[in-house]
Amino acid sequence: KRLQQTQAQVDEVVDIMRVNVDKVLERDQKLSELDNRADALQAGASQFEHSAHKLKQKYWWKNMKMMILLVAVILIILIAIVSTFCNIFMHRIILISIISEL
């Protein structure tokens, strides 16, 4: 009788251990899947960071070109205005000198 009780207890412990081993194996598989997904996310994040950096550079240069163009247009307009005023001023000086010679 005692031997049967001990055998029953051993069988129960063996069953519990099998369940525990199955759970550990299942947990290991889930951790492995989670690790793979984390690696994929990391790779995606790195690719996104690289793409974002390239896009930032592209638009920085685009904005810089636009600023240079804007400054050039403003300078051309200022030169045209100054040139026009200088031309008018010179014509007045010439006109005044011609009138004063008369």
mmCIF file of C-alpha atoms in Angstrom, residues 1-40:
data_model
loop_
_atom_site.group_PDB
_atom_site.id
_atom_site.type_symbol
_atom_site.label_atom_id
_atom_site.label_comp_id
_atom_site.label_asym_id
_atom_site.label_seq_id
_atom_site.Cartn_x
_atom_site.Cartn_y
_atom_site.Cartn_z
ATOM 1 C CA LYS A 1 0.000 0.000 0.000
ATOM 2 C CA ARG A 2 2.752 2.403 0.916
ATOM 3 C CA LEU A 3 4.575 1.597 -2.314
ATOM 4 C CA GLN A 4 1.441 2.406 -4.299
ATOM 5 C CA GLN A 5 1.082 5.761 -2.524
ATOM 6 C CA THR A 6 4.682 6.613 -3.247
ATOM 7 C CA GLN A 7 4.263 5.547 -6.869
ATOM 8 C CA ALA A 8 1.119 7.700 -7.147
ATOM 9 C CA GLN A 9 2.998 10.668 -5.710
ATOM 10 C CA VAL A 10 5.889 10.078 -8.115
ATOM 11 C CA ASP A 11 3.453 9.858 -11.037
ATOM 12 C CA GLU A 12 1.800 13.092 -9.913
ATOM 13 C CA VAL A 13 5.175 14.851 -9.633
ATOM 14 C CA VAL A 14 6.175 13.518 -13.072
ATOM 15 C CA ASP A 15 2.928 14.847 -14.564
ATOM 16 C CA ILE A 16 3.485 18.238 -12.924
ATOM 17 C CA MET A 17 7.071 18.308 -14.212
ATOM 18 C CA ARG A 18 5.892 17.447 -17.747
ATOM 19 C CA VAL A 19 3.406 20.315 -17.596
ATOM 20 C CA ASN A 20 6.149 22.600 -16.294
ATOM 21 C CA VAL A 21 8.557 21.522 -19.042
ATOM 22 C CA ASP A 22 5.840 22.092 -21.664
ATOM 23 C CA LYS A 23 5.205 25.556 -20.229
ATOM 24 C CA VAL A 24 8.934 26.358 -20.244
ATOM 25 C CA LEU A 25 9.241 25.221 -23.870
ATOM 26 C CA GLU A 26 6.170 27.261 -24.834
ATOM 27 C CA ARG A 27 7.563 30.276 -22.983
ATOM 28 C CA ASP A 28 10.908 29.850 -24.747
ATOM 29 C CA GLN A 29 9.156 29.745 -28.120
ATOM 30 C CA LYS A 30 7.151 32.882 -27.309
ATOM 31 C CA LEU A 31 10.301 34.673 -26.148
ATOM 32 C CA SER A 32 12.043 33.678 -29.355
ATOM 33 C CA GLU A 33 9.138 35.030 -31.425
ATOM 34 C CA LEU A 34 9.135 38.219 -29.378
ATOM 35 C CA ASP A 35 12.883 38.590 -29.888
ATOM 36 C CA ASN A 36 12.452 38.172 -33.651
ATOM 37 C CA ARG A 37 9.700 40.792 -33.715
ATOM 38 C CA ALA A 38 11.859 43.152 -31.652
ATOM 39 C CA ASP A 39 14.725 42.688 -34.123
ATOM 40 C CA ALA A 40 12.374 43.418 -37.036
#
